[in-house]
Tab-separated table of C-alpha atoms in Angstrom:
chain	number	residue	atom	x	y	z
A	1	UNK	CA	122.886	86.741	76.285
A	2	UNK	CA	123.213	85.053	79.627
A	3	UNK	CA	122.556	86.347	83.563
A	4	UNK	CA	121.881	85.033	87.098
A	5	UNK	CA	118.615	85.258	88.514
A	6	UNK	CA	118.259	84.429	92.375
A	7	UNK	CA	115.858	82.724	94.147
A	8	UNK	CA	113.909	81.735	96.977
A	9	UNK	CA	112.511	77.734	96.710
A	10	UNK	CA	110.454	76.522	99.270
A	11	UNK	CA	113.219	73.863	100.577
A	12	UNK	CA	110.471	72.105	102.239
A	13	UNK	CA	106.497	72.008	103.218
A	14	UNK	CA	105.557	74.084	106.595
A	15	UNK	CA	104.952	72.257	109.321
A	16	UNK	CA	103.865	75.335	111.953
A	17	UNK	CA	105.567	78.979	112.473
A	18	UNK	CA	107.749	79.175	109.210
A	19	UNK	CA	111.838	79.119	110.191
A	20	UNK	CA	114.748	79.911	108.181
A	21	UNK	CA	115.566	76.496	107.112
A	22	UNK	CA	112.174	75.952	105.312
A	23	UNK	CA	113.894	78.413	102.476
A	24	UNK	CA	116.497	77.930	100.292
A	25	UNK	CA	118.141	80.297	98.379
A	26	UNK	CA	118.774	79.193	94.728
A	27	UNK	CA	120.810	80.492	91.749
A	28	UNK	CA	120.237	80.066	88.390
A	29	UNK	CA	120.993	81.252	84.424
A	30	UNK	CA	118.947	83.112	82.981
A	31	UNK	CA	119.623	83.073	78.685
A	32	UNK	CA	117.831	85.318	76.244
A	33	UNK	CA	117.883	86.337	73.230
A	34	UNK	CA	114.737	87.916	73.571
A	35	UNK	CA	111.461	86.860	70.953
A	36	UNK	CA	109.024	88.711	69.848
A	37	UNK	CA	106.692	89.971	73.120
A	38	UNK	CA	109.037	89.004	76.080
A	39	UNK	CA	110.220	91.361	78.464
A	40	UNK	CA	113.293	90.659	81.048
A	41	UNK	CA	112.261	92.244	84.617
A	42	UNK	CA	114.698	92.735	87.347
A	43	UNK	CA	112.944	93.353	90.814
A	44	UNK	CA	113.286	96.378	92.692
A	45	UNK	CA	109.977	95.870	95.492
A	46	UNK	CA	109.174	92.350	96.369
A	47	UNK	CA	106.064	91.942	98.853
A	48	UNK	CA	105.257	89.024	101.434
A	49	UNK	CA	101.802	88.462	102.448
A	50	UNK	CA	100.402	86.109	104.825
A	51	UNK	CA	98.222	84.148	102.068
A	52	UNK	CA	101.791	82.732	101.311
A	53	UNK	CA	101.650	80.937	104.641
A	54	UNK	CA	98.304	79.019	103.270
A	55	UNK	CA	99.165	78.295	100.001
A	56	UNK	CA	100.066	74.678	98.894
A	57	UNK	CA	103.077	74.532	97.594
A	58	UNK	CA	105.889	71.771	96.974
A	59	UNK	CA	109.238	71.608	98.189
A	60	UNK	CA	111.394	72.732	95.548
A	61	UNK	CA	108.444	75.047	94.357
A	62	UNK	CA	109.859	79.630	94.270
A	63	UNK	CA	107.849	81.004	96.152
A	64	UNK	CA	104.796	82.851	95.115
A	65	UNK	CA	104.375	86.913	95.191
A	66	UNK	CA	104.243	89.952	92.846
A	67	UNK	CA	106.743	92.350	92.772
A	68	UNK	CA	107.253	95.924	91.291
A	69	UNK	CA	110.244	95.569	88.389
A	70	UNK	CA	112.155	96.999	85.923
A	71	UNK	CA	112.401	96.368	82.430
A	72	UNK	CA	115.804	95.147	81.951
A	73	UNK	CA	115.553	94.177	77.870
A	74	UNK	CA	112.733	93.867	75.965
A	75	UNK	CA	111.017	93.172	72.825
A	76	UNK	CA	107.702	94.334	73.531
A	77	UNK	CA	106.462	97.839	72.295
A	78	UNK	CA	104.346	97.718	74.972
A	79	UNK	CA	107.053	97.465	78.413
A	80	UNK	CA	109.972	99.831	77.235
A	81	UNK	CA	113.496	99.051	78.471
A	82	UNK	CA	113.500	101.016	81.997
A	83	UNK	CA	110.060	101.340	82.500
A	84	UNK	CA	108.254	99.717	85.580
A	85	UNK	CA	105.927	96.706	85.920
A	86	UNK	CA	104.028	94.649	88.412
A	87	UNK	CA	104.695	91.121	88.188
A	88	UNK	CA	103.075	88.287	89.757
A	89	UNK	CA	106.625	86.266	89.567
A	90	UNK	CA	107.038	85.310	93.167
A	91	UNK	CA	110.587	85.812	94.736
A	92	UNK	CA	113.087	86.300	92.166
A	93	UNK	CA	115.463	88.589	91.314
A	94	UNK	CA	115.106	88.497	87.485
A	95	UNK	CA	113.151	87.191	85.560
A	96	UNK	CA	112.291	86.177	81.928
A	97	UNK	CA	108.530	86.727	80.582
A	98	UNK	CA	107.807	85.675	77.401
A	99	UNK	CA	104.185	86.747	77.773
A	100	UNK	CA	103.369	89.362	79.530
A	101	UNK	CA	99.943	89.432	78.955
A	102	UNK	CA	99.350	86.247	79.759
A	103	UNK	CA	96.300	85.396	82.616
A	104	UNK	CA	97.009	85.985	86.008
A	105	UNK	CA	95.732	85.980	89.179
A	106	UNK	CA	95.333	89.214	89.433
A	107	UNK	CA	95.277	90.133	86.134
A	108	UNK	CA	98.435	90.058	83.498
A	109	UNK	CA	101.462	88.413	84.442
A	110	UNK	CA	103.173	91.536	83.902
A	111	UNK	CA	101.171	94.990	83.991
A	112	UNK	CA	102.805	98.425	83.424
A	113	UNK	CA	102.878	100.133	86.557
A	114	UNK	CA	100.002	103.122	86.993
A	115	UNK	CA	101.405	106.262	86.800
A	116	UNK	CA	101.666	106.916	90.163
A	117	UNK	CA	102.937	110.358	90.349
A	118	UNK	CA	105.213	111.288	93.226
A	119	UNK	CA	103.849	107.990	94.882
A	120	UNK	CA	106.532	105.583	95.890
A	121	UNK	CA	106.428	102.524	93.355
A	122	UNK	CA	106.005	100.387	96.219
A	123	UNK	CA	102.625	100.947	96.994
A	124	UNK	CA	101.593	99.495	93.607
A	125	UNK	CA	102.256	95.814	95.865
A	126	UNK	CA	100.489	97.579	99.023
A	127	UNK	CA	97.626	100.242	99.497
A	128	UNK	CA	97.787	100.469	95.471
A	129	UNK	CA	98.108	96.404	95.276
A	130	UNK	CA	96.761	93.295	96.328
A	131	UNK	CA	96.420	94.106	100.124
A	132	UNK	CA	94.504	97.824	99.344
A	133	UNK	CA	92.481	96.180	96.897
A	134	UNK	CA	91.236	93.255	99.072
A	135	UNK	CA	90.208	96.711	101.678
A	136	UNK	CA	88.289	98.256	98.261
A	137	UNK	CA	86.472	95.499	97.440
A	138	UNK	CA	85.823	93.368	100.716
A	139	UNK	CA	84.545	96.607	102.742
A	140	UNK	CA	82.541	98.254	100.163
A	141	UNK	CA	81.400	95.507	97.720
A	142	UNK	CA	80.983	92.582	100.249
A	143	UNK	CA	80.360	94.456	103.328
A	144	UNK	CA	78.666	97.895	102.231
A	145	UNK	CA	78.738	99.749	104.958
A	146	UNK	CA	75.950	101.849	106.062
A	147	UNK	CA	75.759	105.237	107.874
A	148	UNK	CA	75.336	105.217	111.604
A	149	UNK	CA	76.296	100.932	111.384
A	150	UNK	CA	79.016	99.876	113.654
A	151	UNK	CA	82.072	97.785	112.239
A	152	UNK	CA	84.638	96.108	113.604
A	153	UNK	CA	88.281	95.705	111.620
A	154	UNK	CA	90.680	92.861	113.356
A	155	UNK	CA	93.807	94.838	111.663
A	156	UNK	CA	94.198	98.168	109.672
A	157	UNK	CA	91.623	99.750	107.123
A	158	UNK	CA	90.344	103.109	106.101
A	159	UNK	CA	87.767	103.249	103.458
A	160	UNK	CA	85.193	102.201	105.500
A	161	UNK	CA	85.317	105.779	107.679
A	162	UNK	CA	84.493	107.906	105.018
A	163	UNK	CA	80.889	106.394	104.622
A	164	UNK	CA	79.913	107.682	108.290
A	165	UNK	CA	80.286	104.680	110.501
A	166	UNK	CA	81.457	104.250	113.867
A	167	UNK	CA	84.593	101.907	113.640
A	168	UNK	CA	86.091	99.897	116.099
A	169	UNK	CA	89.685	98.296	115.433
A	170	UNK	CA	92.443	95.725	117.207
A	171	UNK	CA	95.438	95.459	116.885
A	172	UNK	CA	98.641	93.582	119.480
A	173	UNK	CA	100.992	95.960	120.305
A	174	UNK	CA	100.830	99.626	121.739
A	175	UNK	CA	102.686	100.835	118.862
A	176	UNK	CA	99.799	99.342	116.321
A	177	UNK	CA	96.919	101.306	118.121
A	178	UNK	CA	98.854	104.133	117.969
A	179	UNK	CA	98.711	103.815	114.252
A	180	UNK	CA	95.063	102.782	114.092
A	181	UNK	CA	94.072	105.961	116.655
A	182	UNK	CA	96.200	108.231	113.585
A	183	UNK	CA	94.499	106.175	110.703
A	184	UNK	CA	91.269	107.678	112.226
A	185	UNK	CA	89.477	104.418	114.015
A	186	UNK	CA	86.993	105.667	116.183
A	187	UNK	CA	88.078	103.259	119.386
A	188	UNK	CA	91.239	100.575	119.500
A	189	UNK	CA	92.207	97.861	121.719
A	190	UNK	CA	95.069	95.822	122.502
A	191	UNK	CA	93.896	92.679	122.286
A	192	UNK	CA	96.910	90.728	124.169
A	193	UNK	CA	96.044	93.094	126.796
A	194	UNK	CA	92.659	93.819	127.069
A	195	UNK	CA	89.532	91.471	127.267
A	196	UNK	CA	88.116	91.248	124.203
A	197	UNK	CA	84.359	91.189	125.208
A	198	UNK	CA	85.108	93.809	127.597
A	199	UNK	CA	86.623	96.124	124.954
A	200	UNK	CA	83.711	95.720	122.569
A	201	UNK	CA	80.797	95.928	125.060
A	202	UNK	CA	82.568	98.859	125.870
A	203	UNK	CA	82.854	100.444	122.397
A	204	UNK	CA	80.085	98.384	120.877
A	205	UNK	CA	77.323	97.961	123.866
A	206	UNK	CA	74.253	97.674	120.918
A	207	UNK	CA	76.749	94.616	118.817
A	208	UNK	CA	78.733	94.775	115.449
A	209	UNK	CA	77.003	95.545	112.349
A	210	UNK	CA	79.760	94.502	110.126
A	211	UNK	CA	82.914	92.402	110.810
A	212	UNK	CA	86.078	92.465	108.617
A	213	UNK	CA	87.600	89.233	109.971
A	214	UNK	CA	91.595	89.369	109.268
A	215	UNK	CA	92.681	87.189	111.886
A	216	UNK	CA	90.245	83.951	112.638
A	217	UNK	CA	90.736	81.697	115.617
A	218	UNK	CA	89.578	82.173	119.241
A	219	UNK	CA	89.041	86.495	118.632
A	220	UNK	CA	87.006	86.070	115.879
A	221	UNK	CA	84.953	82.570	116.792
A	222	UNK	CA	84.103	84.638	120.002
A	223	UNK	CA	82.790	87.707	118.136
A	224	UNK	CA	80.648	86.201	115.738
A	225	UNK	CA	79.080	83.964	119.615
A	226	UNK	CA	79.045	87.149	121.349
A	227	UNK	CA	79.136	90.335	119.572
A	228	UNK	CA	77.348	90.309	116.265
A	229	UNK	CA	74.163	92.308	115.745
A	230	UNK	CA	70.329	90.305	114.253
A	231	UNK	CA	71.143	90.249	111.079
A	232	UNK	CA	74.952	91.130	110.753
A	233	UNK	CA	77.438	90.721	107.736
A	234	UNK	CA	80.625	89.327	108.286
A	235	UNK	CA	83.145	89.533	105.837
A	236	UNK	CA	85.875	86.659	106.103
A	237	UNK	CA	89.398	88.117	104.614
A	238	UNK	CA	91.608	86.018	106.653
A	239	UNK	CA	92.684	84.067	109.108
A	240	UNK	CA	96.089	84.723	110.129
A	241	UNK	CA	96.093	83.576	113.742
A	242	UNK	CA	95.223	79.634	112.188
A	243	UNK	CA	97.911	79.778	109.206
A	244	UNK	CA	100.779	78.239	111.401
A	245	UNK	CA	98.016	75.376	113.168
A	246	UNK	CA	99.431	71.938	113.187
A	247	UNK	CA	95.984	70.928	113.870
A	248	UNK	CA	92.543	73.338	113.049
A	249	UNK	CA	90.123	73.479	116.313
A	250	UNK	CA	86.614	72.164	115.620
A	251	UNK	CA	84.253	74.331	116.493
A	252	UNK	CA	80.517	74.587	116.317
A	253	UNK	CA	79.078	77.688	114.878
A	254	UNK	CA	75.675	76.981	113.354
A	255	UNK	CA	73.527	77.514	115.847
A	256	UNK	CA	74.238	81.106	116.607
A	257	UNK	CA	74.494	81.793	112.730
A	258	UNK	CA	70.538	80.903	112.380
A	259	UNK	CA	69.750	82.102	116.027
A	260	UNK	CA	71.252	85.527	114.312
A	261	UNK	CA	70.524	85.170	111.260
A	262	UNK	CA	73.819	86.193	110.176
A	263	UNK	CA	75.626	86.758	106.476
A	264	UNK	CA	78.810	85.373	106.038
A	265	UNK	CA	80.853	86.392	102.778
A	266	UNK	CA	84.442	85.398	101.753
A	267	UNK	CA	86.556	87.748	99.734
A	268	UNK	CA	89.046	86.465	96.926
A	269	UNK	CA	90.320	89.313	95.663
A	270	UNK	CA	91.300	87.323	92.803
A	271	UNK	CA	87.477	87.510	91.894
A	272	UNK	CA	87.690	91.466	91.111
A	273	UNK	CA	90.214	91.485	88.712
A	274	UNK	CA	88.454	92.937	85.752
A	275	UNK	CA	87.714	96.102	88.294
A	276	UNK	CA	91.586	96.134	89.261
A	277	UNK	CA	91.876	100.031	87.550
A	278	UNK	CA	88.172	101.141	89.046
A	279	UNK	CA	89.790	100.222	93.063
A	280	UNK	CA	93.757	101.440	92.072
A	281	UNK	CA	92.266	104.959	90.358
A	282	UNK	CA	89.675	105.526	93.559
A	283	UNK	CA	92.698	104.498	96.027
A	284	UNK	CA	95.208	106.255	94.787
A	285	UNK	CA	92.617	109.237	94.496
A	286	UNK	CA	91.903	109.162	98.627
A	287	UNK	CA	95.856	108.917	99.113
A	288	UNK	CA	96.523	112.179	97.318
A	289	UNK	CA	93.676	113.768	99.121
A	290	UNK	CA	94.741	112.828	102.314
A	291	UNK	CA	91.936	110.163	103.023
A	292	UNK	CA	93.343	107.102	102.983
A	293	UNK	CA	96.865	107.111	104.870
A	294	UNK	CA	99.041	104.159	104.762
A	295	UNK	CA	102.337	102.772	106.597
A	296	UNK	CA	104.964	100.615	104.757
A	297	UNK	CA	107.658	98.378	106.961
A	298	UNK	CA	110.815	98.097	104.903
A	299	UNK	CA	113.650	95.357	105.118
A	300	UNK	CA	116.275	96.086	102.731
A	301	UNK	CA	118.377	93.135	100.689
A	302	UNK	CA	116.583	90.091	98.413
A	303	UNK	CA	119.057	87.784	100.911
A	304	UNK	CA	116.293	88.712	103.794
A	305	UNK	CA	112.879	87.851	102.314
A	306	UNK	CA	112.441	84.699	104.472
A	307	UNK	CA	113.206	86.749	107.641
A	308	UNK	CA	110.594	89.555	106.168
A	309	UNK	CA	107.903	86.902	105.843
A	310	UNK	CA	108.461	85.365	109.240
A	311	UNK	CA	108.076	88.222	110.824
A	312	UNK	CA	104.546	89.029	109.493
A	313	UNK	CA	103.624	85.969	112.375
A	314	UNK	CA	105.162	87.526	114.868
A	315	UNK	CA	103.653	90.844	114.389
A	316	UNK	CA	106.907	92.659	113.463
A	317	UNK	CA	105.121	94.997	110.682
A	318	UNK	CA	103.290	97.997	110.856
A	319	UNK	CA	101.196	98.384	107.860
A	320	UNK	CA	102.322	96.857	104.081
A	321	UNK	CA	105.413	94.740	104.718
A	322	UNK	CA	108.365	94.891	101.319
A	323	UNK	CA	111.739	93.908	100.560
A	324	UNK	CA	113.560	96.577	98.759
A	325	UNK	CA	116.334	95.167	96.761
């Protein structure tokens, strides 16, 4: 049997903001005659995430990503025909997996979706995914928050609220604090128009206990100078305001990381995939009970993923960004 798969190649490297000609949207067969253990997936949810932007990849390369799928064929007892999966496939429209379990980066190439309930499959790539485990693990594990501790959140979180702390969050639009006030921060800021070390001397006149850095660059590099408490934790997700640098700024930061005696920690979430079920069964307990509330910013049609990952830099999402084929 024979189909066409679409995809996205990376038609060449970044150099900056991403644009419409670095894609290239490619067609290819697909044949089968499916073996023993493969599964053919046809996407329904694709999801872009600004780790894309950093990632090394070769011209000529599809680009990388999970998506929720359906099981189009298979020979696998284990992924009936019709069933859902989440596949770390990157941005195709079908695909062929001839081992599903196979080692991933998050796990199997191919997992069978959790039953979600009356959950949109979508979230399974969002508060469910990737992006609400990186939340689980890098607040809790790598930060643990403490009662009465301040923390600040450059970008959207909820977990950490439920643990009694005071939290403190930016974000660049009015629209985007208006979400954040609703998600249950305790103060927000615009930070393209408000002074950052006004805001948090405001909010935060005793200093941050714990930082969740999303966004890098000049915000962040002046936090960790100004803001941080003796003895603070910083926990370094990303760095999204850097990803499109021609050229990274130099900057020296060990002085006041001794003078503070400060804790930095990195979080792969890559790291915590043999407690993947332990962070999906706790999230997707706070969703149904109303603790953990989420947002999801659709663009509809496979033919628009480049224009749904551009506009991640450009701060066109509120909440999980997904193509819906």
């Amino acid at each position: 049997m024979a189909a066409t798969a679409k995809k996205w190649t990376l038609a060449k490297k970044f150099d900056g903001e991403p644009k419409l000609s670095d894609f290239k949207l490619v067609e290819e067969p697909v044949t089968f005659s499916l073996k023993a253990g493969e599964i053919l997936i046809e996407a329904v949810f694709l999801t872009v995430d600004p780790y894309m932007r950093g990632r090394r990849q070769e011209a000529g390369t599809t680009m990388i990503g999970e998506q929720v799928a359906r099981v189009k064929a298979s020979n696998n007892p284990d992924y009936p025909e019709g069933s859902l999966v989440v596949a770390n496939v990157g941005w195709r429209t079908l695909t062929l997996v001839p081992k599903p379990e196979q080692d991933s980066v998050f796990g199997r190439l191919a997992r069978p979706l959790p039953d979600l309930g009356d959950l949109s499959p979508s979230l399974a790539i969002g508060v469910l995914g990737m992006p609400g485990m990186t939340a689980y693990f890098g607040l809790l594990d790598r930060g643990q928050p403490k009662a009465g501790e301040t923390v600040l959140v450059s970008g959207a979180a909820g977990a950490v609220g439920s643990v009694g702390c005071k939290v403190i969050g930016s974000a660049g639009s009015k629209e985007k604090c208006d979400w954040l006030t609703e998600l249950g921060f305790d103060h927000v800021f615009n930070y393209k128009e408000t002074d950052v070390q006004e805001a948090l001397k405001k909010f935060a006149p005793e200093g941050i206990d714990l930082y969740f850095d999303n966004v890098g660059g000049d915000f962040s590099y002046s936090v960790y100078e100004n803001n941080m408490k003796f003895g603070g934790r910083i926990v370094v997700c990303g760095a999204i305001s850097q990803y499109n640098d021609r050229e990274q700024k130099q900057r020296t930061t060990v002085g006041f990381i001794i003078y503070k005696q400060l804790t930095i920690l990195g979080i792969i979430v890559a790291a915590y995939k043999d407690r993947w079920s332990e962070g999906v069964s706790q999230m997707m307990q706070w969703v149904k009970e109303g603790k953990i509330k989420y947002r999801e910013t659709f663009t509809d049609g496979f033919e628009h993923m480049p224009e749904a990952f551009i506009s991640l830099f450009k701060g066109g999402n509120i909440g999980k960004a997904v193509v819906r084929v």
